[in-house]
Each structure stands twice: as structure tokens, then as C-alpha cells.
PDB file of C-alpha atoms in Angstrom:
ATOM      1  CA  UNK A 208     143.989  60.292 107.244  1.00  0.00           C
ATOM      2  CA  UNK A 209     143.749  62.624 110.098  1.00  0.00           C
ATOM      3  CA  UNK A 210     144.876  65.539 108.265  1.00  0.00           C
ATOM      4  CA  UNK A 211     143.187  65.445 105.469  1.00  0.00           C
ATOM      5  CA  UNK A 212     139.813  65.493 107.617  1.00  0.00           C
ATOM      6  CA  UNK A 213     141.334  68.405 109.729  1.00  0.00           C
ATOM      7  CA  UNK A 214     141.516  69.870 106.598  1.00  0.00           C
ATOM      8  CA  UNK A 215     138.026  68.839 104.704  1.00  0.00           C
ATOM      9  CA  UNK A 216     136.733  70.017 108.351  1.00  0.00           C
ATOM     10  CA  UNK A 217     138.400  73.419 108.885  1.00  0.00           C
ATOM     11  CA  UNK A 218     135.942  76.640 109.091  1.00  0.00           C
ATOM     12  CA  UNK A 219     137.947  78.020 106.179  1.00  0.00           C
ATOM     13  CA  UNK A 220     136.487  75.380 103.657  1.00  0.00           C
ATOM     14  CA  UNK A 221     133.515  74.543 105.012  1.00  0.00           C
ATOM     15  CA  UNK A 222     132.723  78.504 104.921  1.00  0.00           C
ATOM     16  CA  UNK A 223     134.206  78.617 100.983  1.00  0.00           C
ATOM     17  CA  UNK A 224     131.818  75.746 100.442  1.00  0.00           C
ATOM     18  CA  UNK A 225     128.742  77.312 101.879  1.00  0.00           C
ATOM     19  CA  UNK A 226     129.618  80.339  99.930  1.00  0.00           C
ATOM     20  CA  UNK A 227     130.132  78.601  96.785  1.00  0.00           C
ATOM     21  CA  UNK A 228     126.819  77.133  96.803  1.00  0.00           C
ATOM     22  CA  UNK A 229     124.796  79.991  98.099  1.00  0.00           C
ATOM     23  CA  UNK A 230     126.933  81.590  95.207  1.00  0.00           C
ATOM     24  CA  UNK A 231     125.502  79.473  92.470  1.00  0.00           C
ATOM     25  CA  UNK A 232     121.875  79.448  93.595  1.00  0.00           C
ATOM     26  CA  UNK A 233     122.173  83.716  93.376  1.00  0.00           C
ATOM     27  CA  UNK A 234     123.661  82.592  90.107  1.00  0.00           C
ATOM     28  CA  UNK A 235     120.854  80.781  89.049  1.00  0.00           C
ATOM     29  CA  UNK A 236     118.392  83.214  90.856  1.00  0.00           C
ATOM     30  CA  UNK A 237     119.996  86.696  88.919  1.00  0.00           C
ATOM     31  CA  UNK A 238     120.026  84.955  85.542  1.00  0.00           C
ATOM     32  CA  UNK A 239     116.316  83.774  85.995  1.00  0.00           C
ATOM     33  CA  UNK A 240     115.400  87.250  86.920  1.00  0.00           C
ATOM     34  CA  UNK A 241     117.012  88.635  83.882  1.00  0.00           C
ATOM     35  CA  UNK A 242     115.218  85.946  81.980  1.00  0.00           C
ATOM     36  CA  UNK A 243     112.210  86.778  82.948  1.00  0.00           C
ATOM     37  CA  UNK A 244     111.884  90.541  83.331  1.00  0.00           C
ATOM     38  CA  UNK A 245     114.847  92.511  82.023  1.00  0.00           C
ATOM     39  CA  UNK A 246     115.194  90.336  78.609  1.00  0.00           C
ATOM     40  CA  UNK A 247     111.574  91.193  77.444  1.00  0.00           C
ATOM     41  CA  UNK A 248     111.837  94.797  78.600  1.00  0.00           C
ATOM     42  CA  UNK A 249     114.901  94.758  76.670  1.00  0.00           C
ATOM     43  CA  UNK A 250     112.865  92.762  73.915  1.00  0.00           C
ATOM     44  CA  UNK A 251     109.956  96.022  73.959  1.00  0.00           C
ATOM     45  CA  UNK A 252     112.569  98.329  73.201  1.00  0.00           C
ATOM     46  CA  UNK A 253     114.987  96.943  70.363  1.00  0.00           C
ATOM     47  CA  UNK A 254     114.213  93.534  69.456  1.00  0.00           C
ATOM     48  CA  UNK A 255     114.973  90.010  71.481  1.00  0.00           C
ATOM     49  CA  UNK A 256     118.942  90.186  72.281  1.00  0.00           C
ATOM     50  CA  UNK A 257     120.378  87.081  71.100  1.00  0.00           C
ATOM     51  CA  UNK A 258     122.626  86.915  68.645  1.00  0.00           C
ATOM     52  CA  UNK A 259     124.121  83.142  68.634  1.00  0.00           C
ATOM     53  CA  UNK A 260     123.214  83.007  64.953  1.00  0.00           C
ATOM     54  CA  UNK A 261     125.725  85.639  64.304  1.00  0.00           C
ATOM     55  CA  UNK A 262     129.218  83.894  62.547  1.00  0.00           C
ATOM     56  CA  UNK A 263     131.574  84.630  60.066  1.00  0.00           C
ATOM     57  CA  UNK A 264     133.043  82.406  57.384  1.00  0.00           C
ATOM     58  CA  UNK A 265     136.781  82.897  56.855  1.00  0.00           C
ATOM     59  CA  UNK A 266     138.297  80.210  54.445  1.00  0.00           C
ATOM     60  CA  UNK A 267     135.434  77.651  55.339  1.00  0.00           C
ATOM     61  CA  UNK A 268     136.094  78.040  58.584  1.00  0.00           C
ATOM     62  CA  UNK A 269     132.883  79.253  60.685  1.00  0.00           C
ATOM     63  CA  UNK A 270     133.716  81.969  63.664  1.00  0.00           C
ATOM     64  CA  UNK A 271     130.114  81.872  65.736  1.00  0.00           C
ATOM     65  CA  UNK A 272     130.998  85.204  66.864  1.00  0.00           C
ATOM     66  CA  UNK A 273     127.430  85.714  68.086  1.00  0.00           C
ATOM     67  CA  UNK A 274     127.778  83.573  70.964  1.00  0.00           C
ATOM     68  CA  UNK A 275     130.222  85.699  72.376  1.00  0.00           C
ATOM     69  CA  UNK A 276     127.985  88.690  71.782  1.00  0.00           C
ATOM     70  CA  UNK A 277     124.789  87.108  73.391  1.00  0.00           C
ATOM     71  CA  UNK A 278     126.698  85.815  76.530  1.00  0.00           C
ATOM     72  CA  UNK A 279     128.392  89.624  76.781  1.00  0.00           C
ATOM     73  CA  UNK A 280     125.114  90.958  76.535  1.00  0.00           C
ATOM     74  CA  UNK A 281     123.971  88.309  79.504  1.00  0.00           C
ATOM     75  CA  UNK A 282     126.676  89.672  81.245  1.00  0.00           C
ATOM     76  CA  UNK A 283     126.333  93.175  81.421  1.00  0.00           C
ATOM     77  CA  UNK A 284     122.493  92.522  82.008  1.00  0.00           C
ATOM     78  CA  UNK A 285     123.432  90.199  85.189  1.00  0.00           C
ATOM     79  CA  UNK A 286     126.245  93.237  86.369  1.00  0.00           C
ATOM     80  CA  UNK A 287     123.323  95.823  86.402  1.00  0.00           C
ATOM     81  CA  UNK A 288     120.914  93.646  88.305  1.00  0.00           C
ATOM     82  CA  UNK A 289     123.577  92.611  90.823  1.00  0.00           C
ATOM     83  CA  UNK A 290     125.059  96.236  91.033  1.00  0.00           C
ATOM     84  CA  UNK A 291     121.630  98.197  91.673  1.00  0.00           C
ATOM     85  CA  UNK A 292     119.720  95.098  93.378  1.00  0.00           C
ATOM     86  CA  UNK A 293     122.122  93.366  95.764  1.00  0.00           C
ATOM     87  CA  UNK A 294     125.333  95.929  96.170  1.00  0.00           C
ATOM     88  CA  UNK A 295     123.953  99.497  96.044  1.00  0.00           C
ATOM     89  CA  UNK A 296     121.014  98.240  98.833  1.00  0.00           C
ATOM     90  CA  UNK A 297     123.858  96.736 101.388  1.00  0.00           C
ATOM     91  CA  UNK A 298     126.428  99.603 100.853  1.00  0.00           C
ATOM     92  CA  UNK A 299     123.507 101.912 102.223  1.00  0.00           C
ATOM     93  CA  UNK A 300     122.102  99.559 104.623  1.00  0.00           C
ATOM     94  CA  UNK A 301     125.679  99.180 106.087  1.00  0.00           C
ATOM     95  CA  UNK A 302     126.336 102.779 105.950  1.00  0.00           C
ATOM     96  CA  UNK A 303     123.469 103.508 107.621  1.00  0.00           C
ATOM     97  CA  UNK A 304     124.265 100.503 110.451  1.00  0.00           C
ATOM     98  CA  UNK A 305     127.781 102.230 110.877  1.00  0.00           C
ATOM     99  CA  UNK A 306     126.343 105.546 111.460  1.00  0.00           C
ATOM    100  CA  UNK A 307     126.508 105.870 115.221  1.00  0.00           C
ATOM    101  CA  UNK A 308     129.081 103.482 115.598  1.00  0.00           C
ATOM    102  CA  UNK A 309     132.675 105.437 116.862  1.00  0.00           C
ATOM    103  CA  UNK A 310     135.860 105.172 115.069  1.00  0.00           C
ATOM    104  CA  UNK A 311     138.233 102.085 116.316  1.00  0.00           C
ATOM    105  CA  UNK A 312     141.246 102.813 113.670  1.00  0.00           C
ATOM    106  CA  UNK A 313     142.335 105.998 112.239  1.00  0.00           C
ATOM    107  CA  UNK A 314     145.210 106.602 109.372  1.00  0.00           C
ATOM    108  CA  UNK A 315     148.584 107.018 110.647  1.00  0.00           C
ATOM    109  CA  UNK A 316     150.025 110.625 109.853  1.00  0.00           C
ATOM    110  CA  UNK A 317     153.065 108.827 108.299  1.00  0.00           C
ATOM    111  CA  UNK A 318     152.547 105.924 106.107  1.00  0.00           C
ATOM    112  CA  UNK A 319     148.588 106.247 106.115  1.00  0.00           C
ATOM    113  CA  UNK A 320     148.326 102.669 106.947  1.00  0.00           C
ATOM    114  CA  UNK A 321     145.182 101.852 109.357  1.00  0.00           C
ATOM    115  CA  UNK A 322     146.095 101.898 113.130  1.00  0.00           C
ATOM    116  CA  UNK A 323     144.005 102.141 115.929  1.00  0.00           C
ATOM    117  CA  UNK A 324     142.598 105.071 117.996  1.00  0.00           C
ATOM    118  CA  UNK A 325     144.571 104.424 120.911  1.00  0.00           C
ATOM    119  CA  UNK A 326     148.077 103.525 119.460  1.00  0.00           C
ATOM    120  CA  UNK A 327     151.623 105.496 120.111  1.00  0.00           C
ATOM    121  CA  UNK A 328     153.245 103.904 117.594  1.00  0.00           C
ATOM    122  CA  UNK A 329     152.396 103.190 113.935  1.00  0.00           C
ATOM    123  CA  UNK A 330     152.257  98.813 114.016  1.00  0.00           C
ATOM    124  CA  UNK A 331     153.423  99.594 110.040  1.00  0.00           C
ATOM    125  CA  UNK A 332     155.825 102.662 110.347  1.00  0.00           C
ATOM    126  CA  UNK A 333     156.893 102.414 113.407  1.00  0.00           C
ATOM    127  CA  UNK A 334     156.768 106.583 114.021  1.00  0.00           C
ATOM    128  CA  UNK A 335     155.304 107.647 117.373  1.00  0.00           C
ATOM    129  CA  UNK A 336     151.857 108.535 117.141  1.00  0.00           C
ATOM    130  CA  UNK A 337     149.645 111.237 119.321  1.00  0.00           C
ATOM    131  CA  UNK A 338     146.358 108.852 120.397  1.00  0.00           C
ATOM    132  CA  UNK A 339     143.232 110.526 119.427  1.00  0.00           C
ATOM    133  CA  UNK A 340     142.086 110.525 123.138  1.00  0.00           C
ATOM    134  CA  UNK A 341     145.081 112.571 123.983  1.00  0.00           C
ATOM    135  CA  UNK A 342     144.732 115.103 120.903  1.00  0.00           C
ATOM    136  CA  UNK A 343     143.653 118.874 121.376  1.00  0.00           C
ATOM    137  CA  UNK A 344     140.194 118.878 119.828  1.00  0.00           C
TER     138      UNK A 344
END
């Protein structure tokens, strides 16, 4: 019984947890948004986007196909919103964090793997390696 709470207690899973439920609640919070604002802008221009009425017959067999088209449709809405609201935002606030910040790895002139500034020899490649603080500027 130890074990298993060593393992229901490690940071690994507790952190996957945490992120799994903060996760959902953005979830809920990006599909709300797009509920509320982007559907009825989206409802100005063209019409209300749902097409779950949409289905084919084939034999007397139905094939909702519409479903599929409405929840793509959600999709690509929720991508957008997530893409320019959440991602574009942090990639330039954490750009603009790393700004002054000074280099800690560099590529390795061999095998291009990441290796730090102050190495000899490639951890990856093994080739000797000239450390930046030694290099001709």
C-alpha cells in the first residue's frame, strides 16, 4: 500500500492532475467565449453555424453527417481563439522576458545538438568543442 501512495503522491501526478483540471476549466472557459461572442459574429455574417440537422440517407440508413460538420466548425473556432488569445500573447511576453537574458547552450558545430556555452566536448557527439568564452570574437 505504500507504493501505490508514493505513487498517487509523486509531483509528477499531482502536477498532471492540476493541469488536467485547470485544462478543462480553459476548456469550458474558450468554448463559452466562442459561445458567446465569436458564434453570433459568425451568425452577422453568414447565418448561425450549426449544421447537426445535416444527414444523409443511404439504404435507410441515416449518416448525421452534420454533427461532424458543426463540432469541426467548433473546433477551428476554439483553435483561433486559443492561437491569437492565449499562445501568440505568451510567445511575445516570453520573448520579450528572454530578451536580456545571455545564452546558457549553444548548437554544437557537429551534430547540432544543444550543449552548453562552456563545454569542450559535445555530451551527444562527443567531438571537442572551442567554449564560446575562449572563441575569437
Amino acid at each position: 500500500m505504500s507504493g501505490f501512495k508514493k505513487f498517487l503522491f509523486r509531483g509528477n501526478l499531482v502536477d498532471l492532475a492540476v493541469a488536467f483540471v485547470v485544462g478543462a476549466a480553459f476548456a469550458s472557459l474558450v468554448k463559452d467565449f466562442a459561445t458567446s461572442f465569436i458564434t453570433p459574429l459568425i451568425a452577422l455574417l453568414g447565418g448561425k453555424p450549426d449544421y447537426t440537422r445535416l444527414a444523409v440517407t443511404i439504404n435507410g440508413t441515416k449518416f448525421p453527417y452534420g454533427v461532424f460538420v458543426t463540432s469541426a466548425v467548433a473546433f477551428v473556432i476554439t483553435a483561433v481563439i486559443v492561437y491569437f488569445l492565449v499562445v501568440l500573447p505568451t510567445a511575445k511576453l516570453i520573448e520579450r522576458m528572454d530578451r536580456g537574458k545571455e545564452a546558457t547552450e549553444r548548437e554544437c558545430p557537429q551534430c547540432l545538438s544543444d550543449i552548453s556555452v562552456k563545454a569542450r566536448r559535445c555530451r551527444y557527439c562527443t567531438s571537442e568543442v572551442v567554449p564560446l568564452a575562449e572563441m575569437p570574437h
